[in-house]
Coordinates of C-alpha atoms in Angstrom, one line a residue:
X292 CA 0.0 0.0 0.0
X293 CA 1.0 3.6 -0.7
X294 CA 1.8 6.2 1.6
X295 CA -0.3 8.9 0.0
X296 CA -3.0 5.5 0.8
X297 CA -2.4 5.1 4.5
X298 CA -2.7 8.8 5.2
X299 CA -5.9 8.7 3.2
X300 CA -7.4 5.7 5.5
X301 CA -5.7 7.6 8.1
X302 CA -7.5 10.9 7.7
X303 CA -11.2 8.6 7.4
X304 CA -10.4 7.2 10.7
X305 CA -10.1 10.2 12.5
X306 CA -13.5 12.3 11.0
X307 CA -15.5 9.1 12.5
X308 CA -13.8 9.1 15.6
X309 CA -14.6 13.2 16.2
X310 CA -18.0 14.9 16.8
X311 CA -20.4 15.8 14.2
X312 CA -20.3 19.1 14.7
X313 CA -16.0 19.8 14.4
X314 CA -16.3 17.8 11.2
X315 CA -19.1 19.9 9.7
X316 CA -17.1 22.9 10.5
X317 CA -14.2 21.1 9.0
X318 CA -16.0 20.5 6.0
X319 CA -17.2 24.0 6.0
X320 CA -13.2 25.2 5.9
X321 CA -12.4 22.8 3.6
X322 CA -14.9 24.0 1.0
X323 CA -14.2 27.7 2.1
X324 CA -11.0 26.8 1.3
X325 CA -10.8 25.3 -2.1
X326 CA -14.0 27.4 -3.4
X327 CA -11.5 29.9 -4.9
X328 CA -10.1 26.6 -7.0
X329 CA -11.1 23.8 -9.9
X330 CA -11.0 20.1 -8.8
X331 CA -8.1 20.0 -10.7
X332 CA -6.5 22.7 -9.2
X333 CA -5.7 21.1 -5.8
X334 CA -2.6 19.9 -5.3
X335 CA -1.5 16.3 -4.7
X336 CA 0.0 15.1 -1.0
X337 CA 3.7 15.0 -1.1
X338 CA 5.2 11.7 -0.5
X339 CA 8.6 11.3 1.9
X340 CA 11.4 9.8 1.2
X341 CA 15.0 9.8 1.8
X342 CA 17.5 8.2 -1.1
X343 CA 20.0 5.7 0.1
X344 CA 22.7 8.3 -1.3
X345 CA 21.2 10.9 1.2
X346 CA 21.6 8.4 3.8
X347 CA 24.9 7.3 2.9
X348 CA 26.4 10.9 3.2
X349 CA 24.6 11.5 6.6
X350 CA 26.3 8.4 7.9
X351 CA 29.6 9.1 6.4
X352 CA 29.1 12.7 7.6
X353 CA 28.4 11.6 11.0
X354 CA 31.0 8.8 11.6
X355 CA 34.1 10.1 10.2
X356 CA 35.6 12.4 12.5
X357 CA 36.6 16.3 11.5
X358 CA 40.5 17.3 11.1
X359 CA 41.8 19.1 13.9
X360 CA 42.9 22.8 12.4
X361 CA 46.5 23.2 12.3
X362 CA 48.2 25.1 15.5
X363 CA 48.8 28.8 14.7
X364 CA 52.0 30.1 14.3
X365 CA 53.9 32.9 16.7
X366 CA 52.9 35.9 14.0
X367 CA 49.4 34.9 13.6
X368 CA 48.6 34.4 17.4
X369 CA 49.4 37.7 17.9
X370 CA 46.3 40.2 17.3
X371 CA 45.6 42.8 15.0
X372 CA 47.1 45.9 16.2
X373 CA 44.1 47.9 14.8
X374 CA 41.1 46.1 15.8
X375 CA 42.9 44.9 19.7
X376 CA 40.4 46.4 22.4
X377 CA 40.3 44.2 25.4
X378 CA 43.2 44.3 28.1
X379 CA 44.3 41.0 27.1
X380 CA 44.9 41.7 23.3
X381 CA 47.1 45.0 24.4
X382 CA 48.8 43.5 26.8
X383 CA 49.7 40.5 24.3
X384 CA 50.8 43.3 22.1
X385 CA 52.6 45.0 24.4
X386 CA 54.8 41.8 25.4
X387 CA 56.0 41.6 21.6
X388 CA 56.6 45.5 21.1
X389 CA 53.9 46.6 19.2
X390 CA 51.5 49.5 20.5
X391 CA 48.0 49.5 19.2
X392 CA 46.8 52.2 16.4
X393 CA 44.4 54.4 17.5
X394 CA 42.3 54.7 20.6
X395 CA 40.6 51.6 22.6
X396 CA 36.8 52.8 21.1
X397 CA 38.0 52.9 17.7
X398 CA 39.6 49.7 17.7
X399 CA 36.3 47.9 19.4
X400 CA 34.3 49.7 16.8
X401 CA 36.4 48.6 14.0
X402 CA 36.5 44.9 15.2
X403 CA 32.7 44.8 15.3
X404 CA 32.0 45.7 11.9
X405 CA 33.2 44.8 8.3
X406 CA 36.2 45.9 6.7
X407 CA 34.8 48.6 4.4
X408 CA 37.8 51.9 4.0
X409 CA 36.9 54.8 6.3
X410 CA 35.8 57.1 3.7
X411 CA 33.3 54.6 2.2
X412 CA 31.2 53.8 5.0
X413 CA 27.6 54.1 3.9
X414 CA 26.2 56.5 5.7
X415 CA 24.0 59.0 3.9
X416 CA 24.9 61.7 6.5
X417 CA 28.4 61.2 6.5
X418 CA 28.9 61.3 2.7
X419 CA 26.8 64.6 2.6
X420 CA 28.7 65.9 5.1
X421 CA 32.2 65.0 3.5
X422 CA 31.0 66.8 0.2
X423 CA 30.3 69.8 2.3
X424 CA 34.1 69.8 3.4
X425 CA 35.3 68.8 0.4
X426 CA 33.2 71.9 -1.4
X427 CA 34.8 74.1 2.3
X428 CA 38.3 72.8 1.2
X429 CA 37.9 73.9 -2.1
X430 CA 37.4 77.8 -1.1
X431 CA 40.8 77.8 1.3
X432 CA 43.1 76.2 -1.3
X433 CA 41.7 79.2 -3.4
X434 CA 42.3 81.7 -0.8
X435 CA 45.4 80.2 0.3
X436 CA 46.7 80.9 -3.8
X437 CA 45.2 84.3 -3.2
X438 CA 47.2 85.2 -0.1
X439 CA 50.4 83.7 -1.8
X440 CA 50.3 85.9 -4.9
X441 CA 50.1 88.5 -2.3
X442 CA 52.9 87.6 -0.2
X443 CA 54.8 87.8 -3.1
X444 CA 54.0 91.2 -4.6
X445 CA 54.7 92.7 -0.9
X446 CA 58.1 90.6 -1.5
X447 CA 58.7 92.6 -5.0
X448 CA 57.5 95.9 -3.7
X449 CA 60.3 97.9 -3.2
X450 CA 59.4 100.3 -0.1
X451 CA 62.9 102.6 -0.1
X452 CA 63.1 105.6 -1.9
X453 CA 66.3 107.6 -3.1
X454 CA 65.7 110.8 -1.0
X455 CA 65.1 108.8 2.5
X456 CA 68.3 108.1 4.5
X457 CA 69.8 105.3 6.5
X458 CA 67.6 105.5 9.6
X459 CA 64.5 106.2 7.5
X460 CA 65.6 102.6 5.3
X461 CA 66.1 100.6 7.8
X462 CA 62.7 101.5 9.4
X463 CA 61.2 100.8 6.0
X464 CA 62.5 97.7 5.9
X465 CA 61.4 96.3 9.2
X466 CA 57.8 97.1 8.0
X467 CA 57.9 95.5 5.4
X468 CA 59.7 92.7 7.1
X469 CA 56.9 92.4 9.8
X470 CA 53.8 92.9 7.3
X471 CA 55.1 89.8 5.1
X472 CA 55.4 87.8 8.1
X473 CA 52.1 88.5 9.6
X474 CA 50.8 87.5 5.9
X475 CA 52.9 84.5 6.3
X476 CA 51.0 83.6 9.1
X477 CA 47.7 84.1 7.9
X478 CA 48.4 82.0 4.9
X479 CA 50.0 79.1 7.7
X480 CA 46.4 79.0 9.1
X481 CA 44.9 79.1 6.5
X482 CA 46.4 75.7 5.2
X483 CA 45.1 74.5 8.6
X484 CA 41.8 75.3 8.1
X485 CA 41.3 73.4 4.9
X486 CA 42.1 70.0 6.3
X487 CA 41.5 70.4 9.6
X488 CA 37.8 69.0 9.3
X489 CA 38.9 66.3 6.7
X490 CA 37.7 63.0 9.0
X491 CA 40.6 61.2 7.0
X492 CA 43.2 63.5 8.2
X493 CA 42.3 63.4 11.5
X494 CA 42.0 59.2 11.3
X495 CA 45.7 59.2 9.9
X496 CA 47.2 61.8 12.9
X497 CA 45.6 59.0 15.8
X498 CA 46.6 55.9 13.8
X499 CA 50.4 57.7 14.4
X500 CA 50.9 58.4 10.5
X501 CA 50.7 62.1 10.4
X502 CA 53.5 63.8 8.5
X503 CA 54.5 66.8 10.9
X504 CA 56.5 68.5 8.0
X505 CA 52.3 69.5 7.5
X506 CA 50.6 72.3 9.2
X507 CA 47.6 70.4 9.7
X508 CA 49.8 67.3 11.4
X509 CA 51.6 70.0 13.3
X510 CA 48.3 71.5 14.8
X511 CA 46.9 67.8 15.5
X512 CA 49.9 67.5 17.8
X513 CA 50.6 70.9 19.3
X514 CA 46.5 70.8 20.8
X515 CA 47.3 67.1 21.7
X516 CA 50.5 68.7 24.5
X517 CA 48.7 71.4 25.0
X518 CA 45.7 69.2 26.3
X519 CA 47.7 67.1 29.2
X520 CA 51.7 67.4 28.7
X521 CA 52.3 71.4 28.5
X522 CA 50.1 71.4 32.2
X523 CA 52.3 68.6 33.6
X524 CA 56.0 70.2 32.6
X525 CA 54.7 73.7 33.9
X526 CA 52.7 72.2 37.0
X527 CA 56.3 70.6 37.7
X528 CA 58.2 73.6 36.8
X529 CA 56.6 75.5 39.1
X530 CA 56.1 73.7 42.3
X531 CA 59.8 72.8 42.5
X532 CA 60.3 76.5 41.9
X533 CA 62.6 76.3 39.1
X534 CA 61.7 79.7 37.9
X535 CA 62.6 81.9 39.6
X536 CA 65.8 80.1 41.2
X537 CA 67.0 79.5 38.2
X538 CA 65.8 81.7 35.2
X539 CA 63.5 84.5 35.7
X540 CA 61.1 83.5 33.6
X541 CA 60.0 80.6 30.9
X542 CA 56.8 80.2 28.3
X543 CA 56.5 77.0 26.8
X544 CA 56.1 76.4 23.2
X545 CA 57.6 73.0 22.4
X546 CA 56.8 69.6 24.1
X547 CA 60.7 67.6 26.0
X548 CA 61.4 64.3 27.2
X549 CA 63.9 62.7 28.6
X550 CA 65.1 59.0 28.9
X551 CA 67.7 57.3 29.8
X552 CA 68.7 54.4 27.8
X553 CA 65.2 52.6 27.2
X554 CA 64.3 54.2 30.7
X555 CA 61.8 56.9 29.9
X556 CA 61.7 59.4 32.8
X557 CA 58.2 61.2 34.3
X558 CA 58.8 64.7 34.7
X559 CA 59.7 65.4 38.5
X560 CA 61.1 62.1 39.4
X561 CA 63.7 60.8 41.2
X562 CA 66.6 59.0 39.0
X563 CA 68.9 56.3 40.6
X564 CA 72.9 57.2 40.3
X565 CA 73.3 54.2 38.5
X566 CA 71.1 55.3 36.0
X567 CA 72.0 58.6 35.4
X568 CA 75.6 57.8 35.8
X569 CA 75.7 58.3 31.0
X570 CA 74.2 60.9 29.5
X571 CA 70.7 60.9 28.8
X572 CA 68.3 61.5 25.2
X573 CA 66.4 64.9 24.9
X574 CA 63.4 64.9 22.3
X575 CA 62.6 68.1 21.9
X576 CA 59.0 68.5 20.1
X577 CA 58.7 72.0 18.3
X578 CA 55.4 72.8 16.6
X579 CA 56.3 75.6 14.2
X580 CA 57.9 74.7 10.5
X581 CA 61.6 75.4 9.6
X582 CA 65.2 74.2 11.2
X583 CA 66.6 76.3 14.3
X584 CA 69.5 76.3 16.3
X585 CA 69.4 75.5 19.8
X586 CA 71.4 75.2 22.9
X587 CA 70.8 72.8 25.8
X588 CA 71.8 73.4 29.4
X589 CA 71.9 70.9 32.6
X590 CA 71.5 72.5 35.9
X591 CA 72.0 71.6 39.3
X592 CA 70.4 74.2 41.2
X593 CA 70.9 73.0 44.8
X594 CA 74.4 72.1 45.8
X595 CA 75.5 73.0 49.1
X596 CA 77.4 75.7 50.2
X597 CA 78.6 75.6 54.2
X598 CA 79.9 78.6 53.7
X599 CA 77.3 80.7 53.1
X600 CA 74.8 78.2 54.7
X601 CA 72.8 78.3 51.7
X602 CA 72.9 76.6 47.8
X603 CA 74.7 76.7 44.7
X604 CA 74.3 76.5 41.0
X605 CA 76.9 73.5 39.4
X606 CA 76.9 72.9 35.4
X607 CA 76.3 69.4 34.4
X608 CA 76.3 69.6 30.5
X609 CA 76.4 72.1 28.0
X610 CA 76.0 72.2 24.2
X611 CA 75.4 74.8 21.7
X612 CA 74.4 75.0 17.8
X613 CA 72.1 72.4 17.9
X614 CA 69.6 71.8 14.7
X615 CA 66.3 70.9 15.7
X616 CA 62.8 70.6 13.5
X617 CA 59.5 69.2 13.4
X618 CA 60.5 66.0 12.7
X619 CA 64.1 65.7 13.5
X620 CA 64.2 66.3 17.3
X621 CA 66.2 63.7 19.4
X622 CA 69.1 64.4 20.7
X623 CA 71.3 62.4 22.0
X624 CA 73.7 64.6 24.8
X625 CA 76.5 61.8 24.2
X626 CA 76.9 61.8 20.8
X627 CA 78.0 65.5 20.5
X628 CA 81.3 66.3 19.3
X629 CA 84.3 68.7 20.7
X630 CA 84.8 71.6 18.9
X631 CA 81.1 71.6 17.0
X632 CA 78.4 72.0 19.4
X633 CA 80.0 70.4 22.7
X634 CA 81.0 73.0 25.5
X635 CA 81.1 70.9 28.6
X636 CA 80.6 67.2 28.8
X637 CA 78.4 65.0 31.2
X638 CA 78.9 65.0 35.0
X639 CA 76.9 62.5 36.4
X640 CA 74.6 64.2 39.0
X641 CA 75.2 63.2 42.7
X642 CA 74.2 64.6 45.8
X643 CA 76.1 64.3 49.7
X644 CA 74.7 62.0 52.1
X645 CA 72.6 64.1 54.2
X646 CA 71.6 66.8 51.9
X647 CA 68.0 66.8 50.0
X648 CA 67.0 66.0 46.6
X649 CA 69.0 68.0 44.1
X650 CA 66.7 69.9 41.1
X651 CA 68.5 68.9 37.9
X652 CA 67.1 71.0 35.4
X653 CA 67.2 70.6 31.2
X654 CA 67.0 73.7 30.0
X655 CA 65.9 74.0 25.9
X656 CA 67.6 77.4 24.5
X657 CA 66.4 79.3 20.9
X658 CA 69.3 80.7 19.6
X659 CA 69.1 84.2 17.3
X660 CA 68.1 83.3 13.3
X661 CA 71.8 83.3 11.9
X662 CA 73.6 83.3 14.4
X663 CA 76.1 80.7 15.9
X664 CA 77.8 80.6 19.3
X665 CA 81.6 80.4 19.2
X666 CA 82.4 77.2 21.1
X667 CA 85.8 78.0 21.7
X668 CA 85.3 81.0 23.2
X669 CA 82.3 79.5 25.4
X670 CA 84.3 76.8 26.6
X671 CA 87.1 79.4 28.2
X672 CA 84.3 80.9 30.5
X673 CA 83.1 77.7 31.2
X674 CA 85.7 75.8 32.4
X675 CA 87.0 78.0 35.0
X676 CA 83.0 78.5 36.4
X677 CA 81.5 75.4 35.9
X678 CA 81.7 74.8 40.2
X679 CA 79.3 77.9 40.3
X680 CA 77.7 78.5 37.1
X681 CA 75.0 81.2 36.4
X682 CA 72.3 80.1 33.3
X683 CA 70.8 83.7 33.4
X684 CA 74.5 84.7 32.7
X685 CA 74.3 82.7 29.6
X686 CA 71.4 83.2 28.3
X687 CA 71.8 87.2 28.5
X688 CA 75.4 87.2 27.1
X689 CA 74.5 84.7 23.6
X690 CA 70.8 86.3 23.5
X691 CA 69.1 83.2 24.7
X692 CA 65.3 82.5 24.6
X693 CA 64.4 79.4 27.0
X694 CA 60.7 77.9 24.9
X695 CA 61.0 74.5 26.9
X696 CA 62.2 72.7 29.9
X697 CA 62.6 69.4 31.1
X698 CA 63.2 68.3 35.6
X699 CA 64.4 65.3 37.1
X700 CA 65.7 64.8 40.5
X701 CA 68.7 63.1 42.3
X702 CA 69.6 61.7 46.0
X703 CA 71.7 59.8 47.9
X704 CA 71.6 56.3 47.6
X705 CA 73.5 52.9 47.9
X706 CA 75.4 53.6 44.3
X707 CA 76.3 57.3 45.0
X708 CA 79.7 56.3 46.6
X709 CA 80.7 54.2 44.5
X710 CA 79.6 56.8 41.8
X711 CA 81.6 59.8 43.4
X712 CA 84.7 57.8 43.9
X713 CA 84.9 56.6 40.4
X714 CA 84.3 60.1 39.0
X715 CA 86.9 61.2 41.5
X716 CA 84.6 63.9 43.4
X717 CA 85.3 64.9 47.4
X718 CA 83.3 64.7 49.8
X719 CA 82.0 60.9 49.3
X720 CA 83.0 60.5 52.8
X721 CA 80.9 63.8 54.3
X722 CA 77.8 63.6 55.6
X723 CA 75.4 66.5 56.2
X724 CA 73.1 66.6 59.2
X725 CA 70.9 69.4 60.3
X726 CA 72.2 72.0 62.5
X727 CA 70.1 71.4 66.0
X728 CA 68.9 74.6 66.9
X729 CA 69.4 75.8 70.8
X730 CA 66.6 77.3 72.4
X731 CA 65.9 80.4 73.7
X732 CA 66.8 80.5 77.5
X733 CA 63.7 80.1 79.6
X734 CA 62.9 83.5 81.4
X735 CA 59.7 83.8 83.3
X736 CA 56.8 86.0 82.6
X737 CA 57.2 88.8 85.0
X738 CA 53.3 88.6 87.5
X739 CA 51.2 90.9 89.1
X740 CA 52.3 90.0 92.6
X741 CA 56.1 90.7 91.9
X742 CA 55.8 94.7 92.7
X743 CA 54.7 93.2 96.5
X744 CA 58.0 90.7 97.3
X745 CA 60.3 91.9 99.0

């Protein structure tokens, strides 16, 4: 018997088994149902059944066991350095030297969704609104060939006439020297306000790929100091009270670290002598375009003087005619040469047992455009005052402007003998203590009833 027979008989069975009245109404349905159709519209009951090649695969499928996948290798267990987000992942990158690109909610963002190029997402409202900065950018690159074309007729113009004399020349001369620099300026800003709403710029200066020869890169990264590391140097700066003790005044404009080795030191802290013992890497960050000369100072700003009860200045390194840009600023203070830039190598910072932290100060010095110290000459007045040397001194007598500053500290410690003696300083055997103060001999309050003793 078929199938399509059995459920047939099976069907029967069941309308004599249930009331009268739910077959009617079955009935009823039925007919309501198929009214919209010819007899030989309806379709015929599907049969089952399963093939013995269908069956064959699911048993083969089921009974042969799946390859393991093959172990991953060293690169590949490592995770993507762009889509990393949990503490794990960074700190797996971190043990193999690789930082992640970009901030923690960008790379959870990225790893959630496909991999479709940042300025193709499809978004309605972000494609509108990249037209309307693409249209914005449009005007300042036509602006900025505007204020260029002016720049250079003011260059041409020639502002000196025959009948004016020396004084009245060189006055000229500064004007126009001033007016094509404040245009110069203007046209600097406004190269940073054609990109500076550009989503793909900004994606490129957090992934670390900004190009700070730019203005737009440099801008990115001045507001990023500005927004944490300027407060930090100048909150340190001035609580140890480096300015005044040491230069009247300082305004910074340039971001400096410092590190020793692989050692990257936090401004303010406190550097073993056995780390500080060779001379330390300056990275000096400057923000504005072009190459300058600089000069670097070390300071010690409290060694101790029983004479006077009080504290003196002592040089630890100094170097002069130093070129520095945007993108070239790390300087290494060992690496500089006698008779180019060096002036006065350097002295390991120590401090007597007894006495408190010393204030070693790095001092970051804009020298005047065109204009180059003579080291020979520097090193003369050096050598003779480096026990007790003056930085205001310095910076007065070369026309000095200090635009950054960088402060670490030293004290005694288990290494600083061994430190002292190999460096061949005295006083590795002294140790200060603090003068106990006498007091005042005790003399009684004169009273009331003194006037009636005899």
């Amino acid at each position: 018997m078929k199938l399509s027979s059995k459920l047939h008989l099976g069907l029967t069975a069941v309308q004599q088994i249930m009331p009268a009245r739910l077959v009617a109404r079955q009935g009823h349905l039925y007919s309501q149902h198929c009214s919209c159709r010819a007899p030989s519209a309806i379709l015929p009951l599907r049969t089952l059944r399963t093939t013995t090649s269908t069956l064959q695969d699911l048993e083969s499928h089921s009974t042969t066991p799946s390859e393991p996948p093959p172990p991953p290798s060293s690169a590949s267990s490592l995770p993507d350095p762009t889509t990393a987000h949990t503490p794990a992942e960074e700190a797996a990158l971190s043990r193999a030297g690789i930082r992640p690109i970009g901030s923690r909610r960008r790379r959870a963002a990225l790893a959630s969704s496909s991999n479709i190029a940042f300025e193709r997402l499809p978004y309605q409202c972000f494609q509108e609104a990249r037209k309307i900065i693409a249209a914005d950018r449009e005007r300042k690159i036509q602006e900025i060939s505007t204020q260029r074309a002016r720049i250079e007729r003011v260059k041409q113009q020639d502002v000196v006439r025959e009948m004016d004399n020396a004084s009245q020349r060189r006055t000229k001369e500064l004007q126009k020297g001033v007016r094509v620099r404040s245009m110069q300026r203007e046209l600097e800003k406004l190269k940073v306000l054609a990109d500076v709403n550009d989503p793909v710029v900004k994606k490129k200066f957090e992934d670390g790929f900004g190009d700070l020869n730019k203005p737009i890169y440099r801008y990115y990264a001045q507001r990023k100091w500005q927004a944490y590391r300027q407060k930090i140097l100048e909150q340190r700066i001035a609580q140890m009270n480096i300015v005044p003790d040491v230069i009247p005044s300082l305004e910074f404009t340039a971001d400096a670290e410092l590190s020793f080795g692989r050692k990257d030191i936090a401004p303010g802290a406190i550097v073993p002598s056995a780390i500080s013992e060779h001379a330390p890497q300056v990275k000096v960050q400057v923000f504005d375009r072009g190459e300058r000369l600089v000069s670097i100072a070390v300071v010690d700003a409290d060694v101790p003087n029983t004479e006077t009860d009080g504290f003196d200045y002592r040089l630890h390194y100094l170097a002069c005619n130093i070129p520095i840009s945007p993108t070239n600023g790390t300087i290494k203070l060992g690496d500089m040469q006698e008779g180019q830039n060096l002036i006065s190598p350097w002295l390991a910072p120590y401090a007597q047992k007894g006495t408190p932290y010393h204030r070693l100060c790095v001092f970051v010095m804009q020298q005047s455009p065109d204009e180059t110290i003579d080291i020979a000459k520097a090193k003369e007045k050096v050598e003779d005052q480096r026990a007790n040397w003056k930085l205001r001194a310095f910076v007065d007598r070369h026309r000095l402007k200090p635009f950054t500053a960088f402060l670490f500290r030293t004290q005694w410690d288990e290494e600083m003998e061994g430190l002292m003696k190999r460096m061949g300083v005295e006083g590795w055997d002294v140790e200060f203590k603090h003068k106990r103060v006498e007091p005042m001999p005790y003399r009684r309050k004169p009273s009331h009833f003194d006037k009636y003793r005899g």
